[in-house]
Amino acid sequence: MNDPQKFIYNDRKNYSIDELIESVIEKNPIDQFTKWFEIAIRENIVEPHAMNLATINHAGHPTSRIVLLRTYDEKGFTFYTNYTSAKGQDMLHHNYVALNFFWHQLEKQIRIEGKIEKVDAKTSDEYFASRPRESQIGAWASKQSKTLRSREELMDEFKKLEKQFEEKEVPRPPNWGGYLVIPTRIEFWQGRPNRLHDRILYTLENNNWKTERLSP
């Protein structure tokens, strides 16, 4: 069996797939995000919309988890979750978050920082209606982040709700909906040889995006 500690200590990868230079980047980071996202789709990256969401909890400690990006535009990046979950409570008290996309096969990373706000009820209703029925019922069944006595407890609740909503439209739970991350900083990272990576940072200043190169 391979020694995990030895592997971690000695593993090395030299990045050389691509480069990120000022002469080819978009002026707007949303356009640059689209350019890279299109590459991720074309290269069949598994769930390219999976992103790490980092929040600050009530004790001032950072916490993170993977969520799925569902829409994005000039306003920002939207995902959906349970408002009463641990991350929902974090965002209630600290409305600044960070997102991170890492596509290992492309040697690319995108870091996003910004303020968080709930999307309107109509938008949340429309997205919830587009979800598979089982996922809709699951949103009602899960008291996200709360302690469960067993897996059976969760499945019993799911089955009970299946019967409750049988032959009925499943409405959006009042404690479930979307969040919009309004970006103020977006960094694009491209792996390069010898750890001399390319880092281009977009910073929003007076409603205009300023770009600068950062040292790796």
PDB file of N, CA and C in Angstrom, residues 53-148:
ATOM      1  N   LEU A  53     -17.661  27.364  -1.459  1.00  0.00           N
ATOM      2  CA  LEU A  53     -18.225  28.565  -0.836  1.00  0.00           C
ATOM      3  C   LEU A  53     -17.654  28.677   0.566  1.00  0.00           C
ATOM      4  N   ALA A  54     -16.947  29.755   0.852  1.00  0.00           N
ATOM      5  CA  ALA A  54     -16.373  30.001   2.176  1.00  0.00           C
ATOM      6  C   ALA A  54     -17.152  31.107   2.873  1.00  0.00           C
ATOM      7  N   THR A  55     -17.517  30.837   4.129  1.00  0.00           N
ATOM      8  CA  THR A  55     -18.266  31.803   4.937  1.00  0.00           C
ATOM      9  C   THR A  55     -17.578  31.949   6.294  1.00  0.00           C
ATOM     10  N   ILE A  56     -18.048  32.911   7.075  1.00  0.00           N
ATOM     11  CA  ILE A  56     -17.553  33.115   8.437  1.00  0.00           C
ATOM     12  C   ILE A  56     -18.690  32.811   9.398  1.00  0.00           C
ATOM     13  N   ASN A  57     -18.450  31.914  10.362  1.00  0.00           N
ATOM     14  CA  ASN A  57     -19.523  31.554  11.287  1.00  0.00           C
ATOM     15  C   ASN A  57     -19.627  32.530  12.455  1.00  0.00           C
ATOM     16  N   HIS A  58     -20.558  32.251  13.367  1.00  0.00           N
ATOM     17  CA  HIS A  58     -20.846  33.190  14.455  1.00  0.00           C
ATOM     18  C   HIS A  58     -19.656  33.386  15.387  1.00  0.00           C
ATOM     19  N   ALA A  59     -18.741  32.413  15.406  1.00  0.00           N
ATOM     20  CA  ALA A  59     -17.556  32.520  16.254  1.00  0.00           C
ATOM     21  C   ALA A  59     -16.405  33.222  15.550  1.00  0.00           C
ATOM     22  N   GLY A  60     -16.634  33.641  14.306  1.00  0.00           N
ATOM     23  CA  GLY A  60     -15.584  34.303  13.546  1.00  0.00           C
ATOM     24  C   GLY A  60     -14.635  33.346  12.860  1.00  0.00           C
ATOM     25  N   HIS A  61     -15.040  32.063  12.768  1.00  0.00           N
ATOM     26  CA  HIS A  61     -14.190  31.058  12.144  1.00  0.00           C
ATOM     27  C   HIS A  61     -14.625  30.815  10.701  1.00  0.00           C
ATOM     28  N   PRO A  62     -13.682  30.640   9.783  1.00  0.00           N
ATOM     29  CA  PRO A  62     -14.054  30.346   8.394  1.00  0.00           C
ATOM     30  C   PRO A  62     -14.527  28.899   8.259  1.00  0.00           C
ATOM     31  N   THR A  63     -15.530  28.697   7.430  1.00  0.00           N
ATOM     32  CA  THR A  63     -16.001  27.361   7.094  1.00  0.00           C
ATOM     33  C   THR A  63     -16.231  27.312   5.585  1.00  0.00           C
ATOM     34  N   SER A  64     -16.153  26.119   4.995  1.00  0.00           N
ATOM     35  CA  SER A  64     -16.340  26.025   3.554  1.00  0.00           C
ATOM     36  C   SER A  64     -16.999  24.718   3.184  1.00  0.00           C
ATOM     37  N   ARG A  65     -17.589  24.700   1.984  1.00  0.00           N
ATOM     38  CA  ARG A  65     -18.252  23.522   1.438  1.00  0.00           C
ATOM     39  C   ARG A  65     -18.439  23.741  -0.064  1.00  0.00           C
ATOM     40  N   ILE A  66     -18.753  22.656  -0.780  1.00  0.00           N
ATOM     41  CA  ILE A  66     -18.981  22.750  -2.210  1.00  0.00           C
ATOM     42  C   ILE A  66     -20.474  22.949  -2.478  1.00  0.00           C
ATOM     43  N   VAL A  67     -20.785  23.947  -3.312  1.00  0.00           N
ATOM     44  CA  VAL A  67     -22.163  24.178  -3.781  1.00  0.00           C
ATOM     45  C   VAL A  67     -22.102  24.295  -5.308  1.00  0.00           C
ATOM     46  N   LEU A  68     -23.270  24.358  -5.927  1.00  0.00           N
ATOM     47  CA  LEU A  68     -23.327  24.426  -7.380  1.00  0.00           C
ATOM     48  C   LEU A  68     -23.800  25.801  -7.853  1.00  0.00           C
ATOM     49  N   LEU A  69     -23.019  26.410  -8.732  1.00  0.00           N
ATOM     50  CA  LEU A  69     -23.439  27.644  -9.386  1.00  0.00           C
ATOM     51  C   LEU A  69     -24.621  27.324 -10.292  1.00  0.00           C
ATOM     52  N   ARG A  70     -25.666  28.136 -10.239  1.00  0.00           N
ATOM     53  CA  ARG A  70     -26.840  27.879 -11.071  1.00  0.00           C
ATOM     54  C   ARG A  70     -27.067  28.942 -12.138  1.00  0.00           C
ATOM     55  N   THR A  71     -26.746  30.183 -11.869  1.00  0.00           N
ATOM     56  CA  THR A  71     -26.780  31.224 -12.895  1.00  0.00           C
ATOM     57  C   THR A  71     -25.704  32.255 -12.567  1.00  0.00           C
ATOM     58  N   TYR A  72     -25.303  33.007 -13.581  1.00  0.00           N
ATOM     59  CA  TYR A  72     -24.409  34.140 -13.346  1.00  0.00           C
ATOM     60  C   TYR A  72     -24.640  35.161 -14.453  1.00  0.00           C
ATOM     61  N   ASP A  73     -24.366  36.423 -14.133  1.00  0.00           N
ATOM     62  CA  ASP A  73     -24.455  37.509 -15.101  1.00  0.00           C
ATOM     63  C   ASP A  73     -23.659  38.684 -14.549  1.00  0.00           C
ATOM     64  N   GLU A  74     -23.882  39.860 -15.108  1.00  0.00           N
ATOM     65  CA  GLU A  74     -23.137  41.034 -14.663  1.00  0.00           C
ATOM     66  C   GLU A  74     -23.392  41.363 -13.185  1.00  0.00           C
ATOM     67  N   LYS A  75     -24.544  40.934 -12.662  1.00  0.00           N
ATOM     68  CA  LYS A  75     -24.855  41.217 -11.263  1.00  0.00           C
ATOM     69  C   LYS A  75     -24.056  40.339 -10.312  1.00  0.00           C
ATOM     70  N   GLY A  76     -23.795  39.084 -10.724  1.00  0.00           N
ATOM     71  CA  GLY A  76     -23.061  38.195  -9.842  1.00  0.00           C
ATOM     72  C   GLY A  76     -23.363  36.733 -10.085  1.00  0.00           C
ATOM     73  N   PHE A  77     -23.101  35.915  -9.053  1.00  0.00           N
ATOM     74  CA  PHE A  77     -23.142  34.466  -9.144  1.00  0.00           C
ATOM     75  C   PHE A  77     -24.184  33.917  -8.169  1.00  0.00           C
ATOM     76  N   THR A  78     -25.098  33.081  -8.678  1.00  0.00           N
ATOM     77  CA  THR A  78     -26.231  32.630  -7.876  1.00  0.00           C
ATOM     78  C   THR A  78     -26.183  31.137  -7.591  1.00  0.00           C
ATOM     79  N   PHE A  79     -26.464  30.782  -6.342  1.00  0.00           N
ATOM     80  CA  PHE A  79     -26.640  29.390  -5.939  1.00  0.00           C
ATOM     81  C   PHE A  79     -27.843  29.306  -5.010  1.00  0.00           C
ATOM     82  N   TYR A  80     -28.281  28.085  -4.717  1.00  0.00           N
ATOM     83  CA  TYR A  80     -29.493  27.881  -3.914  1.00  0.00           C
ATOM     84  C   TYR A  80     -29.201  26.950  -2.744  1.00  0.00           C
ATOM     85  N   THR A  81     -29.872  27.210  -1.624  1.00  0.00           N
ATOM     86  CA  THR A  81     -29.653  26.372  -0.440  1.00  0.00           C
ATOM     87  C   THR A  81     -30.752  26.627   0.590  1.00  0.00           C
ATOM     88  N   ASN A  82     -30.606  25.969   1.722  1.00  0.00           N
ATOM     89  CA  ASN A  82     -31.520  26.126   2.859  1.00  0.00           C
ATOM     90  C   ASN A  82     -31.084  27.342   3.679  1.00  0.00           C
ATOM     91  N   TYR A  83     -32.000  28.282   3.888  1.00  0.00           N
ATOM     92  CA  TYR A  83     -31.661  29.497   4.620  1.00  0.00           C
ATOM     93  C   TYR A  83     -31.252  29.211   6.065  1.00  0.00           C
ATOM     94  N   THR A  84     -31.794  28.139   6.657  1.00  0.00           N
ATOM     95  CA  THR A  84     -31.528  27.856   8.069  1.00  0.00           C
ATOM     96  C   THR A  84     -30.346  26.908   8.259  1.00  0.00           C
ATOM     97  N   SER A  85     -29.677  26.551   7.172  1.00  0.00           N
ATOM     98  CA  SER A  85     -28.494  25.702   7.258  1.00  0.00           C
ATOM     99  C   SER A  85     -27.360  26.456   7.939  1.00  0.00           C
ATOM    100  N   ALA A  86     -26.262  25.741   8.204  1.00  0.00           N
ATOM    101  CA  ALA A  86     -25.104  26.394   8.826  1.00  0.00           C
ATOM    102  C   ALA A  86     -24.599  27.546   7.956  1.00  0.00           C
ATOM    103  N   LYS A  87     -24.496  27.318   6.649  1.00  0.00           N
ATOM    104  CA  LYS A  87     -24.005  28.394   5.786  1.00  0.00           C
ATOM    105  C   LYS A  87     -25.013  29.537   5.699  1.00  0.00           C
ATOM    106  N   GLY A  88     -26.309  29.194   5.743  1.00  0.00           N
ATOM    107  CA  GLY A  88     -27.337  30.230   5.747  1.00  0.00           C
ATOM    108  C   GLY A  88     -27.232  31.123   6.966  1.00  0.00           C
ATOM    109  N   GLN A  89     -26.977  30.504   8.127  1.00  0.00           N
ATOM    110  CA  GLN A  89     -26.809  31.280   9.355  1.00  0.00           C
ATOM    111  C   GLN A  89     -25.530  32.106   9.312  1.00  0.00           C
ATOM    112  N   ASP A  90     -24.470  31.532   8.739  1.00  0.00           N
ATOM    113  CA  ASP A  90     -23.229  32.299   8.582  1.00  0.00           C
ATOM    114  C   ASP A  90     -23.480  33.565   7.776  1.00  0.00           C
ATOM    115  N   MET A  91     -24.168  33.405   6.643  1.00  0.00           N
ATOM    116  CA  MET A  91     -24.372  34.536   5.732  1.00  0.00           C
ATOM    117  C   MET A  91     -25.335  35.561   6.306  1.00  0.00           C
ATOM    118  N   LEU A  92     -26.184  35.121   7.242  1.00  0.00           N
ATOM    119  CA  LEU A  92     -27.087  36.049   7.907  1.00  0.00           C
ATOM    120  C   LEU A  92     -26.303  37.042   8.764  1.00  0.00           C
ATOM    121  N   HIS A  93     -25.204  36.571   9.357  1.00  0.00           N
ATOM    122  CA  HIS A  93     -24.425  37.405  10.271  1.00  0.00           C
ATOM    123  C   HIS A  93     -23.214  38.065   9.610  1.00  0.00           C
ATOM    124  N   HIS A  94     -22.700  37.436   8.547  1.00  0.00           N
ATOM    125  CA  HIS A  94     -21.532  37.978   7.842  1.00  0.00           C
ATOM    126  C   HIS A  94     -21.834  37.927   6.345  1.00  0.00           C
ATOM    127  N   ASN A  95     -22.100  39.066   5.755  1.00  0.00           N
ATOM    128  CA  ASN A  95     -22.587  39.084   4.366  1.00  0.00           C
ATOM    129  C   ASN A  95     -21.468  39.232   3.332  1.00  0.00           C
ATOM    130  N   TYR A  96     -20.267  38.771   3.691  1.00  0.00           N
ATOM    131  CA  TYR A  96     -19.161  38.758   2.733  1.00  0.00           C
ATOM    132  C   TYR A  96     -18.658  37.333   2.628  1.00  0.00           C
ATOM    133  N   VAL A  97     -18.555  36.815   1.396  1.00  0.00           N
ATOM    134  CA  VAL A  97     -18.191  35.421   1.193  1.00  0.00           C
ATOM    135  C   VAL A  97     -17.126  35.307   0.105  1.00  0.00           C
ATOM    136  N   ALA A  98     -16.602  34.099  -0.060  1.00  0.00           N
ATOM    137  CA  ALA A  98     -15.637  33.822  -1.125  1.00  0.00           C
ATOM    138  C   ALA A  98     -16.048  32.552  -1.853  1.00  0.00           C
ATOM    139  N   LEU A  99     -15.846  32.545  -3.166  1.00  0.00           N
ATOM    140  CA  LEU A  99     -16.080  31.375  -4.004  1.00  0.00           C
ATOM    141  C   LEU A  99     -14.758  30.962  -4.638  1.00  0.00           C
ATOM    142  N   ASN A 100     -14.642  29.665  -4.935  1.00  0.00           N
ATOM    143  CA  ASN A 100     -13.444  29.184  -5.600  1.00  0.00           C
ATOM    144  C   ASN A 100     -13.798  28.064  -6.565  1.00  0.00           C
ATOM    145  N   PHE A 101     -13.426  28.253  -7.820  1.00  0.00           N
ATOM    146  CA  PHE A 101     -13.524  27.197  -8.831  1.00  0.00           C
ATOM    147  C   PHE A 101     -12.114  26.685  -9.104  1.00  0.00           C
ATOM    148  N   PHE A 102     -11.928  25.366  -9.086  1.00  0.00           N
ATOM    149  CA  PHE A 102     -10.626  24.802  -9.439  1.00  0.00           C
ATOM    150  C   PHE A 102     -10.844  23.666 -10.425  1.00  0.00           C
ATOM    151  N   TRP A 103     -10.303  23.841 -11.628  1.00  0.00           N
ATOM    152  CA  TRP A 103     -10.410  22.829 -12.679  1.00  0.00           C
ATOM    153  C   TRP A 103      -9.008  22.257 -12.898  1.00  0.00           C
ATOM    154  N   HIS A 104      -8.728  21.171 -12.185  1.00  0.00           N
ATOM    155  CA  HIS A 104      -7.390  20.595 -12.162  1.00  0.00           C
ATOM    156  C   HIS A 104      -6.893  20.234 -13.555  1.00  0.00           C
ATOM    157  N   GLN A 105      -7.776  19.636 -14.370  1.00  0.00           N
ATOM    158  CA  GLN A 105      -7.358  19.205 -15.704  1.00  0.00           C
ATOM    159  C   GLN A 105      -6.915  20.378 -16.576  1.00  0.00           C
ATOM    160  N   LEU A 106      -7.444  21.563 -16.295  1.00  0.00           N
ATOM    161  CA  LEU A 106      -7.106  22.755 -17.074  1.00  0.00           C
ATOM    162  C   LEU A 106      -6.028  23.598 -16.398  1.00  0.00           C
ATOM    163  N   GLU A 107      -5.669  23.220 -15.169  1.00  0.00           N
ATOM    164  CA  GLU A 107      -4.694  23.983 -14.382  1.00  0.00           C
ATOM    165  C   GLU A 107      -5.157  25.429 -14.211  1.00  0.00           C
ATOM    166  N   LYS A 108      -6.462  25.580 -13.973  1.00  0.00           N
ATOM    167  CA  LYS A 108      -7.052  26.905 -13.822  1.00  0.00           C
ATOM    168  C   LYS A 108      -7.821  26.997 -12.505  1.00  0.00           C
ATOM    169  N   GLN A 109      -7.791  28.177 -11.917  1.00  0.00           N
ATOM    170  CA  GLN A 109      -8.531  28.462 -10.694  1.00  0.00           C
ATOM    171  C   GLN A 109      -9.120  29.872 -10.800  1.00  0.00           C
ATOM    172  N   ILE A 110     -10.347  30.027 -10.284  1.00  0.00           N
ATOM    173  CA  ILE A 110     -10.984  31.347 -10.244  1.00  0.00           C
ATOM    174  C   ILE A 110     -11.432  31.596  -8.815  1.00  0.00           C
ATOM    175  N   ARG A 111     -10.955  32.681  -8.233  1.00  0.00           N
ATOM    176  CA  ARG A 111     -11.325  33.071  -6.869  1.00  0.00           C
ATOM    177  C   ARG A 111     -12.193  34.326  -6.931  1.00  0.00           C
ATOM    178  N   ILE A 112     -13.323  34.281  -6.226  1.00  0.00           N
ATOM    179  CA  ILE A 112     -14.288  35.382  -6.246  1.00  0.00           C
ATOM    180  C   ILE A 112     -14.601  35.791  -4.812  1.00  0.00           C
ATOM    181  N   GLU A 113     -14.574  37.082  -4.538  1.00  0.00           N
ATOM    182  CA  GLU A 113     -14.963  37.608  -3.231  1.00  0.00           C
ATOM    183  C   GLU A 113     -16.056  38.650  -3.450  1.00  0.00           C
ATOM    184  N   GLY A 114     -17.022  38.681  -2.542  1.00  0.00           N
ATOM    185  CA  GLY A 114     -18.071  39.680  -2.688  1.00  0.00           C
ATOM    186  C   GLY A 114     -19.121  39.604  -1.613  1.00  0.00           C
ATOM    187  N   LYS A 115     -20.067  40.508  -1.707  1.00  0.00           N
ATOM    188  CA  LYS A 115     -21.180  40.557  -0.762  1.00  0.00           C
ATOM    189  C   LYS A 115     -22.274  39.592  -1.205  1.00  0.00           C
ATOM    190  N   ILE A 116     -23.017  39.104  -0.230  1.00  0.00           N
ATOM    191  CA  ILE A 116     -24.065  38.130  -0.498  1.00  0.00           C
ATOM    192  C   ILE A 116     -25.430  38.737  -0.172  1.00  0.00           C
ATOM    193  N   GLU A 117     -26.411  38.428  -1.010  1.00  0.00           N
ATOM    194  CA  GLU A 117     -27.783  38.817  -0.701  1.00  0.00           C
ATOM    195  C   GLU A 117     -28.740  37.778  -1.280  1.00  0.00           C
ATOM    196  N   LYS A 118     -29.913  37.672  -0.693  1.00  0.00           N
ATOM    197  CA  LYS A 118     -30.905  36.723  -1.191  1.00  0.00           C
ATOM    198  C   LYS A 118     -31.471  37.223  -2.524  1.00  0.00           C
ATOM    199  N   VAL A 119     -31.765  36.292  -3.412  1.00  0.00           N
ATOM    200  CA  VAL A 119     -32.467  36.663  -4.641  1.00  0.00           C
ATOM    201  C   VAL A 119     -33.948  36.809  -4.302  1.00  0.00           C
ATOM    202  N   ASP A 120     -34.715  37.417  -5.192  1.00  0.00           N
ATOM    203  CA  ASP A 120     -36.128  37.627  -4.907  1.00  0.00           C
ATOM    204  C   ASP A 120     -36.894  36.305  -4.942  1.00  0.00           C
ATOM    205  N   ALA A 121     -38.062  36.312  -4.304  1.00  0.00           N
ATOM    206  CA  ALA A 121     -38.866  35.092  -4.168  1.00  0.00           C
ATOM    207  C   ALA A 121     -39.276  34.521  -5.519  1.00  0.00           C
ATOM    208  N   LYS A 122     -39.581  35.368  -6.475  1.00  0.00           N
ATOM    209  CA  LYS A 122     -40.002  34.905  -7.798  1.00  0.00           C
ATOM    210  C   LYS A 122     -38.895  34.083  -8.463  1.00  0.00           C
ATOM    211  N   THR A 123     -37.660  34.575  -8.374  1.00  0.00           N
ATOM    212  CA  THR A 123     -36.528  33.864  -8.964  1.00  0.00           C
ATOM    213  C   THR A 123     -36.326  32.515  -8.277  1.00  0.00           C
ATOM    214  N   SER A 124     -36.435  32.500  -6.948  1.00  0.00           N
ATOM    215  CA  SER A 124     -36.298  31.240  -6.218  1.00  0.00           C
ATOM    216  C   SER A 124     -37.418  30.273  -6.569  1.00  0.00           C
ATOM    217  N   ASP A 125     -38.647  30.790  -6.695  1.00  0.00           N
ATOM    218  CA  ASP A 125     -39.785  29.944  -7.075  1.00  0.00           C
ATOM    219  C   ASP A 125     -39.563  29.300  -8.442  1.00  0.00           C
ATOM    220  N   GLU A 126     -39.083  30.094  -9.384  1.00  0.00           N
ATOM    221  CA  GLU A 126     -38.877  29.594 -10.746  1.00  0.00           C
ATOM    222  C   GLU A 126     -37.804  28.510 -10.776  1.00  0.00           C
ATOM    223  N   TYR A 127     -36.714  28.726 -10.039  1.00  0.00           N
ATOM    224  CA  TYR A 127     -35.677  27.705 -10.039  1.00  0.00           C
ATOM    225  C   TYR A 127     -36.157  26.442  -9.330  1.00  0.00           C
ATOM    226  N   PHE A 128     -36.837  26.606  -8.198  1.00  0.00           N
ATOM    227  CA  PHE A 128     -37.326  25.436  -7.458  1.00  0.00           C
ATOM    228  C   PHE A 128     -38.250  24.602  -8.333  1.00  0.00           C
ATOM    229  N   ALA A 129     -39.091  25.258  -9.112  1.00  0.00           N
ATOM    230  CA  ALA A 129     -40.034  24.548  -9.994  1.00  0.00           C
ATOM    231  C   ALA A 129     -39.305  23.755 -11.077  1.00  0.00           C
ATOM    232  N   SER A 130     -38.061  24.139 -11.401  1.00  0.00           N
ATOM    233  CA  SER A 130     -37.307  23.446 -12.443  1.00  0.00           C
ATOM    234  C   SER A 130     -36.592  22.202 -11.912  1.00  0.00           C
ATOM    235  N   ARG A 131     -36.557  22.020 -10.602  1.00  0.00           N
ATOM    236  CA  ARG A 131     -35.820  20.903 -10.012  1.00  0.00           C
ATOM    237  C   ARG A 131     -36.597  19.598 -10.170  1.00  0.00           C
ATOM    238  N   PRO A 132     -35.904  18.451 -10.176  1.00  0.00           N
ATOM    239  CA  PRO A 132     -36.606  17.164 -10.175  1.00  0.00           C
ATOM    240  C   PRO A 132     -37.516  17.063  -8.950  1.00  0.00           C
ATOM    241  N   ARG A 133     -38.627  16.398  -9.114  1.00  0.00           N
ATOM    242  CA  ARG A 133     -39.608  16.305  -8.031  1.00  0.00           C
ATOM    243  C   ARG A 133     -38.979  15.734  -6.747  1.00  0.00           C
ATOM    244  N   GLU A 134     -38.127  14.720  -6.892  1.00  0.00           N
ATOM    245  CA  GLU A 134     -37.507  14.112  -5.719  1.00  0.00           C
ATOM    246  C   GLU A 134     -36.626  15.115  -4.970  1.00  0.00           C
ATOM    247  N   SER A 135     -35.954  15.992  -5.718  1.00  0.00           N
ATOM    248  CA  SER A 135     -35.132  17.021  -5.081  1.00  0.00           C
ATOM    249  C   SER A 135     -36.008  18.063  -4.385  1.00  0.00           C
ATOM    250  N   GLN A 136     -37.158  18.339  -4.970  1.00  0.00           N
ATOM    251  CA  GLN A 136     -38.099  19.269  -4.332  1.00  0.00           C
ATOM    252  C   GLN A 136     -38.555  18.715  -2.985  1.00  0.00           C
ATOM    253  N   ILE A 137     -38.930  17.450  -2.968  1.00  0.00           N
ATOM    254  CA  ILE A 137     -39.377  16.826  -1.719  1.00  0.00           C
ATOM    255  C   ILE A 137     -38.220  16.744  -0.733  1.00  0.00           C
ATOM    256  N   GLY A 138     -37.018  16.457  -1.262  1.00  0.00           N
ATOM    257  CA  GLY A 138     -35.844  16.399  -0.405  1.00  0.00           C
ATOM    258  C   GLY A 138     -35.574  17.710   0.308  1.00  0.00           C
ATOM    259  N   ALA A 139     -35.867  18.826  -0.350  1.00  0.00           N
ATOM    260  CA  ALA A 139     -35.665  20.136   0.279  1.00  0.00           C
ATOM    261  C   ALA A 139     -36.579  20.323   1.482  1.00  0.00           C
ATOM    262  N   TRP A 140     -37.766  19.725   1.427  1.00  0.00           N
ATOM    263  CA  TRP A 140     -38.691  19.755   2.570  1.00  0.00           C
ATOM    264  C   TRP A 140     -38.239  18.786   3.658  1.00  0.00           C
ATOM    265  N   ALA A 141     -37.724  17.622   3.235  1.00  0.00           N
ATOM    266  CA  ALA A 141     -37.377  16.575   4.197  1.00  0.00           C
ATOM    267  C   ALA A 141     -36.136  16.911   5.015  1.00  0.00           C
ATOM    268  N   SER A 142     -35.188  17.619   4.393  1.00  0.00           N
ATOM    269  CA  SER A 142     -33.912  17.874   5.051  1.00  0.00           C
ATOM    270  C   SER A 142     -33.952  19.121   5.930  1.00  0.00           C
ATOM    271  N   LYS A 143     -33.659  18.942   7.177  1.00  0.00           N
ATOM    272  CA  LYS A 143     -33.431  20.077   8.087  1.00  0.00           C
ATOM    273  C   LYS A 143     -31.918  20.311   8.077  1.00  0.00           C
ATOM    274  N   GLN A 144     -31.449  20.891   7.010  1.00  0.00           N
ATOM    275  CA  GLN A 144     -30.031  20.906   6.691  1.00  0.00           C
ATOM    276  C   GLN A 144     -29.160  21.390   7.843  1.00  0.00           C
ATOM    277  N   SER A 145     -28.103  20.630   8.111  1.00  0.00           N
ATOM    278  CA  SER A 145     -27.100  20.887   9.144  1.00  0.00           C
ATOM    279  C   SER A 145     -27.554  20.500  10.550  1.00  0.00           C
ATOM    280  N   LYS A 146     -28.813  20.099  10.718  1.00  0.00           N
ATOM    281  CA  LYS A 146     -29.292  19.660  12.024  1.00  0.00           C
ATOM    282  C   LYS A 146     -28.935  18.189  12.246  1.00  0.00           C
ATOM    283  N   THR A 147     -28.806  17.783  13.511  1.00  0.00           N
ATOM    284  CA  THR A 147     -28.419  16.419  13.847  1.00  0.00           C
ATOM    285  C   THR A 147     -29.532  15.433  13.519  1.00  0.00           C
ATOM    286  N   LEU A 148     -29.157  14.286  12.917  1.00  0.00           N
ATOM    287  CA  LEU A 148     -30.083  13.184  12.627  1.00  0.00           C
ATOM    288  C   LEU A 148     -29.735  12.002  13.518  1.00  0.00           C
TER     289      LEU A 148
END
